[in-house]
PDB file of C-alpha atoms in Angstrom:
ATOM      1  CA  MET A   1       2.201 -12.063  18.768  1.00 72.00           C
ATOM      2  CA  LYS A   2       2.893 -11.644  15.144  1.00 85.00           C
ATOM      3  CA  LEU A   3      -0.493 -12.322  14.291  1.00 90.00           C
ATOM      4  CA  ILE A   4      -1.898  -9.289  15.872  1.00 94.00           C
ATOM      5  CA  LEU A   5      -1.356  -6.744  13.619  1.00 93.00           C
ATOM      6  CA  PRO A   6      -2.355  -8.627  10.332  1.00 95.00           C
ATOM      7  CA  ILE A   7      -5.374  -9.521  11.888  1.00 95.00           C
ATOM      8  CA  GLY A   8      -5.872  -5.658  13.191  1.00 95.00           C
ATOM      9  CA  ALA A   9      -5.430  -4.372   9.227  1.00 95.00           C
ATOM     10  CA  MET A  10      -7.808  -6.982   8.218  1.00 96.00           C
ATOM     11  CA  ILE A  11     -10.635  -5.933  10.857  1.00 96.00           C
ATOM     12  CA  CYS A  12      -9.699  -2.030  10.062  1.00 96.00           C
ATOM     13  CA  THR A  13     -10.288  -2.799   6.341  1.00 96.00           C
ATOM     14  CA  ALA A  14     -13.601  -5.025   6.852  1.00 96.00           C
ATOM     15  CA  LEU A  15     -14.655  -1.690   8.799  1.00 96.00           C
ATOM     16  CA  ALA A  16     -13.399   0.595   6.247  1.00 95.00           C
ATOM     17  CA  THR A  17     -15.218  -1.134   3.682  1.00 96.00           C
ATOM     18  CA  LEU A  18     -18.652  -1.154   5.395  1.00 96.00           C
ATOM     19  CA  THR A  19     -18.056   2.802   6.175  1.00 94.00           C
ATOM     20  CA  ALA A  20     -17.385   2.970   2.404  1.00 94.00           C
ATOM     21  CA  LEU A  21     -20.514   1.204   1.293  1.00 95.00           C
ATOM     22  CA  VAL A  22     -22.603   2.787   3.391  1.00 95.00           C
ATOM     23  CA  PHE A  23     -21.422   6.240   2.350  1.00 92.00           C
ATOM     24  CA  CYS A  24     -22.269   5.162  -1.018  1.00 91.00           C
ATOM     25  CA  MET A  25     -26.042   3.933  -0.264  1.00 93.00           C
ATOM     26  CA  ALA A  26     -26.581   7.277   1.419  1.00 92.00           C
ATOM     27  CA  MET A  27     -25.505   9.114  -1.720  1.00 90.00           C
ATOM     28  CA  GLY A  28     -27.915   7.103  -3.138  1.00 90.00           C
ATOM     29  CA  ALA A  29     -31.200   8.953  -1.467  1.00 90.00           C
ATOM     30  CA  ASN A  30     -32.249  11.427  -3.991  1.00 90.00           C
ATOM     31  CA  SER A  31     -30.246  10.244  -7.418  1.00 91.00           C
ATOM     32  CA  THR A  32     -30.993   9.536 -11.025  1.00 93.00           C
ATOM     33  CA  PRO A  33     -31.017   6.120 -12.583  1.00 94.00           C
ATOM     34  CA  ALA A  34     -27.441   6.702 -14.191  1.00 95.00           C
ATOM     35  CA  GLN A  35     -26.200   7.860 -10.757  1.00 94.00           C
ATOM     36  CA  LEU A  36     -27.768   4.577  -9.339  1.00 94.00           C
ATOM     37  CA  ARG A  37     -25.637   2.629 -11.646  1.00 96.00           C
ATOM     38  CA  ALA A  38     -22.525   4.377 -11.249  1.00 95.00           C
ATOM     39  CA  LEU A  39     -22.884   3.793  -7.308  1.00 94.00           C
ATOM     40  CA  LYS A  40     -23.641   0.481  -7.978  1.00 95.00           C
ATOM     41  CA  LEU A  41     -20.509   0.147  -9.320  1.00 96.00           C
ATOM     42  CA  TRP A  42     -18.802   1.925  -7.096  1.00 95.00           C
ATOM     43  CA  MET A  43     -20.251  -0.177  -4.406  1.00 95.00           C
ATOM     44  CA  GLY A  44     -18.944  -3.410  -6.317  1.00 96.00           C
ATOM     45  CA  GLY A  45     -15.490  -2.006  -6.661  1.00 96.00           C
ATOM     46  CA  LEU A  46     -15.233  -0.818  -3.762  1.00 96.00           C
ATOM     47  CA  SER A  47     -16.360  -4.608  -2.153  1.00 96.00           C
ATOM     48  CA  LEU A  48     -14.090  -6.207  -4.001  1.00 97.00           C
ATOM     49  CA  LEU A  49     -11.056  -3.815  -3.315  1.00 96.00           C
ATOM     50  CA  GLY A  50     -11.587  -4.595   0.419  1.00 96.00           C
ATOM     51  CA  VAL A  51     -12.091  -8.635  -0.197  1.00 97.00           C
ATOM     52  CA  ALA A  52      -8.939  -8.172  -1.994  1.00 97.00           C
ATOM     53  CA  GLY A  53      -6.944  -6.578   0.763  1.00 96.00           C
ATOM     54  CA  ILE A  54      -8.318  -9.811   3.252  1.00 96.00           C
ATOM     55  CA  VAL A  55      -7.837 -12.433   1.115  1.00 97.00           C
ATOM     56  CA  VAL A  56      -4.133 -11.370   0.110  1.00 96.00           C
ATOM     57  CA  GLY A  57      -3.498 -10.723   3.900  1.00 95.00           C
ATOM     58  CA  ILE A  58      -5.009 -14.056   4.564  1.00 96.00           C
ATOM     59  CA  PHE A  59      -2.497 -15.938   2.026  1.00 96.00           C
ATOM     60  CA  LEU A  60       0.557 -13.991   2.896  1.00 96.00           C
ATOM     61  CA  ILE A  61       0.180 -14.670   6.704  1.00 95.00           C
ATOM     62  CA  ARG A  62      -0.679 -18.822   6.143  1.00 95.00           C
ATOM     63  CA  ALA A  63       2.940 -18.033   3.432  1.00 95.00           C
ATOM     64  CA  GLY A  64       4.474 -16.775   6.757  1.00 93.00           C
ATOM     65  CA  GLN A  65       5.161 -13.344   6.279  1.00 94.00           C
ATOM     66  CA  PRO A  66       2.861 -11.066   8.598  1.00 93.00           C
ATOM     67  CA  SER A  67       4.243  -8.003   7.782  1.00 93.00           C
ATOM     68  CA  TRP A  68       3.601  -8.171   4.230  1.00 95.00           C
ATOM     69  CA  ALA A  69       0.116  -9.432   5.261  1.00 95.00           C
ATOM     70  CA  ALA A  70      -0.217  -6.217   7.443  1.00 95.00           C
ATOM     71  CA  ILE A  71       0.874  -3.910   4.582  1.00 95.00           C
ATOM     72  CA  ALA A  72      -1.872  -5.717   1.859  1.00 95.00           C
ATOM     73  CA  ALA A  73      -4.559  -6.318   4.163  1.00 94.00           C
ATOM     74  CA  PHE A  74      -4.308  -2.138   5.290  1.00 95.00           C
ATOM     75  CA  ALA A  75      -3.815  -0.643   1.392  1.00 96.00           C
ATOM     76  CA  PRO A  76      -7.652  -1.063   1.143  1.00 96.00           C
ATOM     77  CA  THR A  77      -8.035   1.537   4.322  1.00 95.00           C
ATOM     78  CA  VAL A  78      -5.520   3.763   2.452  1.00 96.00           C
ATOM     79  CA  ILE A  79      -7.005   3.915  -0.669  1.00 95.00           C
ATOM     80  CA  TYR A  80     -10.648   4.323   0.576  1.00 94.00           C
ATOM     81  CA  GLY A  81      -9.234   7.510   2.654  1.00 93.00           C
ATOM     82  CA  ILE A  82      -7.532   8.946  -0.577  1.00 95.00           C
ATOM     83  CA  ILE A  83     -10.854   8.540  -2.288  1.00 92.00           C
ATOM     84  CA  LEU A  84     -12.824  10.179   0.758  1.00 90.00           C
ATOM     85  CA  SER A  85     -10.680  12.868   0.947  1.00 93.00           C
ATOM     86  CA  THR A  86     -10.520  13.733  -2.707  1.00 92.00           C
ATOM     87  CA  SER A  87     -14.752  13.606  -2.851  1.00 86.00           C
ATOM     88  CA  LEU A  88     -14.841  15.602   0.223  1.00 87.00           C
ATOM     89  CA  LEU A  89     -12.597  18.120  -1.688  1.00 90.00           C
ATOM     90  CA  LYS A  90     -15.179  18.751  -4.453  1.00 73.00           C
TER      91      LYS A  90
END
């Protein structure tokens, strides 16, 4: 029962990462080469953030700390939400 929250947070982070990558790909439709290069860097950074959150969550589950695992796995989703809300304000 303790593992439901961290695993749900990992699934949520995986879906949020996928959504963020799709948004970045959609922004690249009519972009210049410099903008495409920046989008590729953003996509790489967002991917690394998502994978890092999931890996740290798995590590903390294996260490026997499911509450910290849920926080670590859900943190990238919060960061994606902040990035999305900031980009929509501009």
